[in-house]
Amino acid sequence: MTAAIVLENVSFAWSPERPALQNCSLQVPQGEFWMLLGANGSGKSTLLKILAGLLEPAQGRVELAGAVGLVLQNPDHQVVMPSVGADVAFGLADLPPWQWAERVEQALRLVGLWELCNRPVYGLSGGQKQRLAIAGALARQVPILLLDEPTAFLDPEQQLDLAQQVQQLVRTTGVTALWVTHRLEELAYCDRAVLLSEGRITQQGTGMELQTYIQKQYAMA
Ligand SMILES: Nc1ncnc2c1ncn2[C@@H]1O[C@H](COP(=O)(O)OP(=O)(O)O)[C@@H](O)[C@H]1O
Ligand SMILES: [Mg+2]
């Protein structure tokens, strides 16, 4: 197995008395779709920020197969340009301009937005804006997608559509995706899932295994 994401004994604290992550270890194989679950405040976003290089772990080791694309909760905070195509092209500034058109088309086709290339971004639904953010990452050909509760602002139908779309993308492109959620129904789409509780990884299994485990926990609480 080639791991795209390796986290080894990673710890992090926002303040000395409150560790946010304690000894977290994780290996996500290349080309798989994993989910990271946990209650509010369990450390999911902190872990993703460490993977994205936005935070340095206090202890431990992070190893990635390459650059990451980060997709956040709020669809409106990620759009920078007025049109769909321009928004994807915006991330390609360090490539020669003659490569932009092909990259933009490829990426927009992968997320099903190519027909909307010339449309203004403000007319898109929340789900389409999240797909646009994903297209931005795909156009840069990053090997890893990190998604922090990308469905938080979507209605239930768009929510499951997006999970299915990412599942499909992982299968067709070989990108590795780590998706943060607290919604159990999304687990149906992942290859494997990890549970974070108070900064520690406490369970790992298939989506179904985690779903059953968490439902039992709730039933006992
Ligand atoms: N910028 C910050 N400054 C101080 N504490 C923070 C900050 N961000 C998160 N925390 C704390 O770190 C812990 C984990 O938060 P977070 O990673 O955002 O959890 P989750 O994404 O699972 O809801 C929480 O106790 C939270 O209050
Ligand atoms: Mg969070």
CSV table of N, CA and C and ligand atoms in Angstrom, one decimal, residues 40 44-45 73 148-149 180, ligand 2:
chain,number,residue,atom,x,y,z
A,40,ASN,N,-18.5,18.0,17.8
A,40,ASN,CA,-18.0,19.4,17.8
A,40,ASN,C,-16.9,19.6,18.8
A,44,LYS,N,-11.3,17.9,14.7
A,44,LYS,CA,-11.3,17.6,13.3
A,44,LYS,C,-10.7,18.7,12.4
A,45,SER,N,-11.1,19.9,12.7
A,45,SER,CA,-10.5,21.0,11.9
A,45,SER,C,-9.1,21.2,12.2
A,73,GLN,N,-16.2,24.8,4.8
A,73,GLN,CA,-17.6,24.7,5.0
A,73,GLN,C,-18.4,25.6,4.1
A,148,ASP,N,-13.4,20.0,4.8
A,148,ASP,CA,-13.8,20.2,6.1
A,148,ASP,C,-15.3,20.5,6.2
A,149,GLU,N,-16.1,19.6,6.5
A,149,GLU,CA,-17.6,19.7,6.6
A,149,GLU,C,-18.1,20.4,5.3
A,180,VAL,N,-14.2,15.6,6.3
A,180,VAL,CA,-14.7,15.7,7.7
A,180,VAL,C,-16.2,15.9,7.7
B,2,MG,MG,-14.5,21.9,12.6
